[in-house]
Tab-separated table of C-alpha atoms in Angstrom:
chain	number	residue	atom	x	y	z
A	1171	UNK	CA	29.083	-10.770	-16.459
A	1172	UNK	CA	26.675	-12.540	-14.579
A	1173	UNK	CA	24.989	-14.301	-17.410
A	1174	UNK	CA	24.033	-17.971	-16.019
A	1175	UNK	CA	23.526	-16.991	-12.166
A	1176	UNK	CA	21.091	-17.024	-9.486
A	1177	UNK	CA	20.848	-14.904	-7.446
A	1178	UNK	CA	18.621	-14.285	-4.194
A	1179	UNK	CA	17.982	-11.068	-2.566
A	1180	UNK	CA	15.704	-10.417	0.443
A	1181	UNK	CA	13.699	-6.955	0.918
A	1182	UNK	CA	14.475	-6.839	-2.577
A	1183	UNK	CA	10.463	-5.083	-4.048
A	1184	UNK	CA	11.662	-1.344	-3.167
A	1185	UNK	CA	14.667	1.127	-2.417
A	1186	UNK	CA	18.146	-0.184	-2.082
A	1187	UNK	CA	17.161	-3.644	-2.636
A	1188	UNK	CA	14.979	-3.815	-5.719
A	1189	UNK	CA	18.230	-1.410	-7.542
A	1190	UNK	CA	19.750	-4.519	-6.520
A	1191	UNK	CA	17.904	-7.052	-7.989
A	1192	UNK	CA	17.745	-4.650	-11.324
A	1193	UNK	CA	21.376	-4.288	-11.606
A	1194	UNK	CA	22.432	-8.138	-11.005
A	1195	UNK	CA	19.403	-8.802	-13.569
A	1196	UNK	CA	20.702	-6.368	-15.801
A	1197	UNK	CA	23.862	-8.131	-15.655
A	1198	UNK	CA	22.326	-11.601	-16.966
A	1199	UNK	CA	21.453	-12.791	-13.512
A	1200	UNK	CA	18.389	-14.656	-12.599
A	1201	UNK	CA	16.943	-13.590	-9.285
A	1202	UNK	CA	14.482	-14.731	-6.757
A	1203	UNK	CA	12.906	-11.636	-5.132
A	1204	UNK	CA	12.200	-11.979	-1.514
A	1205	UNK	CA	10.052	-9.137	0.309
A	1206	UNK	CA	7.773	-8.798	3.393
A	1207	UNK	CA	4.741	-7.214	0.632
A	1208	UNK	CA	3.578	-9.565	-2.034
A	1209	UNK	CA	1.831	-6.930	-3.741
A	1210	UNK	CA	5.107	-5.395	-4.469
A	1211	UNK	CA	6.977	-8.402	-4.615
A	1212	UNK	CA	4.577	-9.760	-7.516
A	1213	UNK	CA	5.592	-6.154	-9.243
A	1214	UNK	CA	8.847	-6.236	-8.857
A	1215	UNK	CA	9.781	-9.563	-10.365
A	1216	UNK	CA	7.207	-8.356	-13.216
A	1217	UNK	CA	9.325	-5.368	-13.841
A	1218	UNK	CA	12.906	-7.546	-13.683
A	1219	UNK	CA	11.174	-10.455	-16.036
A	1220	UNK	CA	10.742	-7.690	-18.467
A	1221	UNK	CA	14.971	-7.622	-18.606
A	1222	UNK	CA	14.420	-10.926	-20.229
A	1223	UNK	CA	16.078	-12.598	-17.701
A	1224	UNK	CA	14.281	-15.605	-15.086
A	1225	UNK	CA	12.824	-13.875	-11.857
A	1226	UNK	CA	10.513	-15.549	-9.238
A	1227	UNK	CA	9.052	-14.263	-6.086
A	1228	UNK	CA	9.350	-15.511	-2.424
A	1229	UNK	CA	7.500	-13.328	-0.526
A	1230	UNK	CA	7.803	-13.824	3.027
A	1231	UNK	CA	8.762	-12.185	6.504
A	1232	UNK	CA	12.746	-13.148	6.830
A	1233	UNK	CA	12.574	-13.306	10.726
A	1234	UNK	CA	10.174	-16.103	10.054
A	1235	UNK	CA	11.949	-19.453	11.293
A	1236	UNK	CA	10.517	-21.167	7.750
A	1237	UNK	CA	11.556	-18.258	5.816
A	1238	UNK	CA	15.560	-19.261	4.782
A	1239	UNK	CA	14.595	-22.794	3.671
A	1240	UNK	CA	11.980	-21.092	1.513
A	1241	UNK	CA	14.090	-19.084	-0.218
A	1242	UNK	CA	16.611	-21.490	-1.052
A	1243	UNK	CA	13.697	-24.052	-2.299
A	1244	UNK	CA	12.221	-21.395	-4.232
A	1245	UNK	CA	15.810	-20.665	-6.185
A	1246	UNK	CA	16.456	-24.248	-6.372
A	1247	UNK	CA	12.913	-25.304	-8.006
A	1248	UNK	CA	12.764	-22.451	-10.323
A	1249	UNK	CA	16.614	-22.003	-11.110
A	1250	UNK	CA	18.370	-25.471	-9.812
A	1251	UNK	CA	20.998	-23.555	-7.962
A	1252	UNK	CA	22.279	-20.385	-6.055
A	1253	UNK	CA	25.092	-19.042	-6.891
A	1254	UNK	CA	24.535	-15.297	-5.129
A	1255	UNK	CA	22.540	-13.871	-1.762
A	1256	UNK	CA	22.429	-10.566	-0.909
A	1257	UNK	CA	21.058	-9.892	1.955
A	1258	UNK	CA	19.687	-6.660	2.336
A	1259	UNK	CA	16.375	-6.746	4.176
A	1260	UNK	CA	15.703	-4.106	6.830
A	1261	UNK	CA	14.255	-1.305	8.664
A	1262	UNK	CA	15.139	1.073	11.460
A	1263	UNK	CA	13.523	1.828	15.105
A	1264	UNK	CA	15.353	4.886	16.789
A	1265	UNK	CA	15.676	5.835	20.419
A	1266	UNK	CA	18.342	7.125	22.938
A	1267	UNK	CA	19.671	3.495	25.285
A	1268	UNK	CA	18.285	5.062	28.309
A	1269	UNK	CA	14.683	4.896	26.480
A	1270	UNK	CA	15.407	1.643	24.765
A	1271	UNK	CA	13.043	-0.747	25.189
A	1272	UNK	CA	13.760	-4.475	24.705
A	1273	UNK	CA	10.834	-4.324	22.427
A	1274	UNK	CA	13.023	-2.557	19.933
A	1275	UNK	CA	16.332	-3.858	20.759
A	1276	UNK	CA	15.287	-7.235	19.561
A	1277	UNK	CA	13.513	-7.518	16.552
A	1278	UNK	CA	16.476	-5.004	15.057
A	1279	UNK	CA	19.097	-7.855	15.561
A	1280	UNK	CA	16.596	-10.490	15.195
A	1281	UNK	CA	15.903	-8.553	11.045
A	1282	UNK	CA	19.344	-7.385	10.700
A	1283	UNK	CA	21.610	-9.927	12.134
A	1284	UNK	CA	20.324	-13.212	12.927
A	1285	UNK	CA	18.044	-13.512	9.998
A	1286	UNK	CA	20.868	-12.743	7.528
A	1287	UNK	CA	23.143	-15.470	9.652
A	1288	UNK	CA	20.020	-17.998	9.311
A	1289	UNK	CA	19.595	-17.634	5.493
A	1290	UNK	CA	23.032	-18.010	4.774
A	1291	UNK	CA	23.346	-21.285	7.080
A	1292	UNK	CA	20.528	-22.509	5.111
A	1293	UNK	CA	22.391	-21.510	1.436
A	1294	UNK	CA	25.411	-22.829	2.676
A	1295	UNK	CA	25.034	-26.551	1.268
A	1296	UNK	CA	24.195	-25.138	-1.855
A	1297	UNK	CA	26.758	-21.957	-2.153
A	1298	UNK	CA	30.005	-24.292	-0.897
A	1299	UNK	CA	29.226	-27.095	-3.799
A	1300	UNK	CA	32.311	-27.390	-5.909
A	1301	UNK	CA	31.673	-25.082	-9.305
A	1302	UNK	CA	33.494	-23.328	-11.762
A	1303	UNK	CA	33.352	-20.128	-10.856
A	1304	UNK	CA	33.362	-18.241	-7.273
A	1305	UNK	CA	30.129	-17.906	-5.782
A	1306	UNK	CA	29.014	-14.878	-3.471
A	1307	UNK	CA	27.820	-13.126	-0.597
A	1308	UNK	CA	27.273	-9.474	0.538
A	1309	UNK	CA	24.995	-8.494	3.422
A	1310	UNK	CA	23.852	-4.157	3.323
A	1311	UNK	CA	25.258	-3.301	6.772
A	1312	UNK	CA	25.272	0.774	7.320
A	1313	UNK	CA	27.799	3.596	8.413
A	1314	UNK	CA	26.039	3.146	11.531
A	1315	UNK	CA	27.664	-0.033	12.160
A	1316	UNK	CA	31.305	1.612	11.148
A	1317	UNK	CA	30.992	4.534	13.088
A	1318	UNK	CA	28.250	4.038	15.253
A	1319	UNK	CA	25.213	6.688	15.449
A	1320	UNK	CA	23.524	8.457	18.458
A	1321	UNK	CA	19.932	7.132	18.738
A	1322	UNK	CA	20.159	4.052	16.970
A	1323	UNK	CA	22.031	1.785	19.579
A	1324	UNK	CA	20.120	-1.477	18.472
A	1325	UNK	CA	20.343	-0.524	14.976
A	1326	UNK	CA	23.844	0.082	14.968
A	1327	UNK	CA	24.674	-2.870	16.917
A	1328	UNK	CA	23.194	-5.130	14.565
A	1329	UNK	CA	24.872	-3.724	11.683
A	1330	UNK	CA	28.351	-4.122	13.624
A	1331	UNK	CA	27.441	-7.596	14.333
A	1332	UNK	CA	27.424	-8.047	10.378
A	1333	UNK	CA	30.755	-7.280	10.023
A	1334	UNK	CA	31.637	-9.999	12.482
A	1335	UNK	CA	30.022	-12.569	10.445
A	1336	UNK	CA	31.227	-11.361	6.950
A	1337	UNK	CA	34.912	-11.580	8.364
A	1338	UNK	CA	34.063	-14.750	9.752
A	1339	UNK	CA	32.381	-16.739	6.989
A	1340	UNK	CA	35.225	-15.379	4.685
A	1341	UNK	CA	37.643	-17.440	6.346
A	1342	UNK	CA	35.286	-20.153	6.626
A	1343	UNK	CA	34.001	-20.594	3.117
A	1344	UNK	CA	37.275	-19.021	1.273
A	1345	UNK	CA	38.442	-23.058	0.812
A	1346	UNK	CA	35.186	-23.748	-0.903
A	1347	UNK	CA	35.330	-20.696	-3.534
A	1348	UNK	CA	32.800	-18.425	-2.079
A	1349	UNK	CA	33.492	-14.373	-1.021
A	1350	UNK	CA	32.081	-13.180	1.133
A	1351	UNK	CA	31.736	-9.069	1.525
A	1352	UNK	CA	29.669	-6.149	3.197
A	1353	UNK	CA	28.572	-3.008	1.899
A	1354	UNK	CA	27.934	-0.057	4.410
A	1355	UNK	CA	25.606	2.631	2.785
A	1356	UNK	CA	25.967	6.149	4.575
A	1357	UNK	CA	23.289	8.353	3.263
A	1358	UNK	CA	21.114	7.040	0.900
A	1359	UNK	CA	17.932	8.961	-0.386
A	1360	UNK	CA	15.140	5.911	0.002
A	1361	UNK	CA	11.381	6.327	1.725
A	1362	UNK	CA	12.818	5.393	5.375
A	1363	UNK	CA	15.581	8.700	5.156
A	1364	UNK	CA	13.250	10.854	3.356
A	1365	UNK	CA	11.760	12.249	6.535
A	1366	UNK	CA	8.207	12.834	7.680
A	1367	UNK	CA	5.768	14.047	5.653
A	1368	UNK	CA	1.917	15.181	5.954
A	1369	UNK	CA	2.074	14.579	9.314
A	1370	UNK	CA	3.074	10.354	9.077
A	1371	UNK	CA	6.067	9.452	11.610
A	1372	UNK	CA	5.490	5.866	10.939
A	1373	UNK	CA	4.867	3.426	8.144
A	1374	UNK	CA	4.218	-0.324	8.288
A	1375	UNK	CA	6.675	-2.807	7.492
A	1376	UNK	CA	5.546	-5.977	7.396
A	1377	UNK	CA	3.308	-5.387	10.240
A	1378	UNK	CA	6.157	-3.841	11.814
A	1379	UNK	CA	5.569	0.415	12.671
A	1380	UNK	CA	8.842	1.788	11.663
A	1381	UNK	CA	9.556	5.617	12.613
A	1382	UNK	CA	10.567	7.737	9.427
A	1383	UNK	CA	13.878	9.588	10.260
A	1384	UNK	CA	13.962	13.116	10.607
A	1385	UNK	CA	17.412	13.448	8.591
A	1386	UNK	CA	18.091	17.044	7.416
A	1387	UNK	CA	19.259	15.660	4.338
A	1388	UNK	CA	19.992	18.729	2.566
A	1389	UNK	CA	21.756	20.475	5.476
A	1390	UNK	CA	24.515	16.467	5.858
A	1391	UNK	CA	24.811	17.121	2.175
A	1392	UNK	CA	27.157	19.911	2.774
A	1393	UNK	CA	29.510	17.491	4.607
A	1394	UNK	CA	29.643	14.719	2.046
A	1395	UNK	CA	32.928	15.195	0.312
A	1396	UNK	CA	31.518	13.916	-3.207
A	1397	UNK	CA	28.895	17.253	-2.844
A	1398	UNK	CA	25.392	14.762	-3.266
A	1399	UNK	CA	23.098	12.752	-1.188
A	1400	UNK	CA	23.491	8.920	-2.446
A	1401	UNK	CA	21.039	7.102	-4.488
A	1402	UNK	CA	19.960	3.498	-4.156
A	1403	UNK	CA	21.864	2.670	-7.580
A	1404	UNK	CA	24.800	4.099	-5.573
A	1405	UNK	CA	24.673	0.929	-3.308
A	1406	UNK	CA	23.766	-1.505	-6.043
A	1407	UNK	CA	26.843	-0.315	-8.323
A	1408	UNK	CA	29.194	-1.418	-4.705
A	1409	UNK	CA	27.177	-4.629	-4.696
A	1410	UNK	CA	27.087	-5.225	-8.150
A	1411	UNK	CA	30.967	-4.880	-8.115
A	1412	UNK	CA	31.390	-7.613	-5.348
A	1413	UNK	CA	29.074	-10.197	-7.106
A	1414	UNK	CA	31.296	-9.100	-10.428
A	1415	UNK	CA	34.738	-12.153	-11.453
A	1416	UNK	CA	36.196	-8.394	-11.026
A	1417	UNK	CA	36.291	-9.185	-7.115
A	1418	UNK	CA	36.775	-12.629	-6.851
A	1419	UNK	CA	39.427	-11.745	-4.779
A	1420	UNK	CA	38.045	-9.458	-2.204
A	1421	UNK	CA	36.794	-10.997	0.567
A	1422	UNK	CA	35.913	-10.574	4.218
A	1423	UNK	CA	35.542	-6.790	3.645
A	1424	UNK	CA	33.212	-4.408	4.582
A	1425	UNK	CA	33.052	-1.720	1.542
A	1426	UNK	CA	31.966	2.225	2.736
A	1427	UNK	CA	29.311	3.734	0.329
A	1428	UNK	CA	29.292	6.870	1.300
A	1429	UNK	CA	30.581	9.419	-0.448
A	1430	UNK	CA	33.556	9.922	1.412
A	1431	UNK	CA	31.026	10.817	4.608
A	1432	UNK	CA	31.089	9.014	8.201
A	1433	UNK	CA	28.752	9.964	10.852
């Protein structure tokens, strides 16, 4: 259903985001993958190239100030257009506000929020272009930014702060035929939720330490009405769905993924 479409998605080499990039290429989309590693980058668009569909790499930090111009060059040389951005690049830091530092307050909202806002300024030219079909947007926000989550004030923030600009660009770029949606994963078995293990409470993210989150996984399972812990597929099926001519007239929404569960 998405046979002739480009599509760009950022931290899009592992977890939630590469199931995206497989399921839009599975449905005929061409994709440029955008990730922090290049290693995995290069890997990734190997893997989706073998769907027989176009893929390209953009590997790049998306806080960088170059970084949304890139991406929309690098979909535009090797594609000619953009018809779809998904912005799903992320990462967590955790502490209670009294221990906050500003030295994780900002980079969450400057990942989370403000690069998402700055890639989509810079895809706007191309995504509000007259065309004969409805072009689209959906940015990975969280429960977190629903229902808020103890711990994870600058995290949570951010993610609320998504919903603000989703509702906002909807009514802004409805005129010119583009949707514009969020998704808001609860749960979600990837390498950030899967807790600590040998002794590692941090991993690098793009030069970034990012804590690992002691979830009890199998203990919240219990109290997700659907009876499972979710999978990354779980979040590209939502995704998938809003990118679909199914829901080309849904717009300014902000879709749970949860299994039924809020913090």
């Amino acid at each position: 259903m998405l046979k002739g479409r480009v599509a760009l998605v950022t931290g899009a080499a592992r977890g939630i985001g590469f199931a995206i990039a497989r399921r839009l290429a599975e449905a005929g989309a061409a994709v440029v993958v955008n990730d922090v590693d290049p290693a995995a980058t290069e890997a990734a668009v190997a893997e989706l190239a073998g769907l027989g569909v176009g893929a390209v790499g953009c590997p790049a930090d998306v806080t960088a100030p170059d970084t949304p111009d890139r991406l929309v060059a690098a979909a535009v040389d090797a594609f000619g257009t953009l018809d779809v951005v998904v912005n799903n690049a992320g990462y967590g830091t955790y502490a209670p506000v009294l221990e906050m530092s500003d030295a994780k307050w900002t980079p969450m909202l400057d990942t989370l929020l403000t690069a998402p806002f700055r890639i989509l300024r810079a895809a706007g030219p191309l995504l509000t272009r007259p065309a004969d079909h409805v072009r689209k947007v959906v940015t990975v926000s969280s429960v977190a930014g629903v229902a808020g989550s103890p711990g994870s004030a600058s995290y949570a923030a951010a993610k609320a702060g998504v919903h603000g600009l989703t509702a906002t660009l909807a009514k802004e770029w409805g005129r010119y035929g583009v949707t514009v949606n969020a998704v808001a994963p609860g749960l979600i078995r990837t390498r950030l939720t899967e807790g600590r293990a040998d002794g590692v409470e941090t991993i690098d993210v793009g030069g970034r330490r990012t804590e690992l989150v002691d979830i009890p996984l199998q203990k919240l399972e219990s109290h997700i009405p659907v009876g499972r812990i979710g999978t990354p597929e779980d979040v590209a099926g939502a995704v998938y769905l809003l990118c679909s001519p199914d829901a080309d007239y849904i717009t300014g929404q902000t879709l749970v993924v949860s299994g039924g569960w809020l913090p």
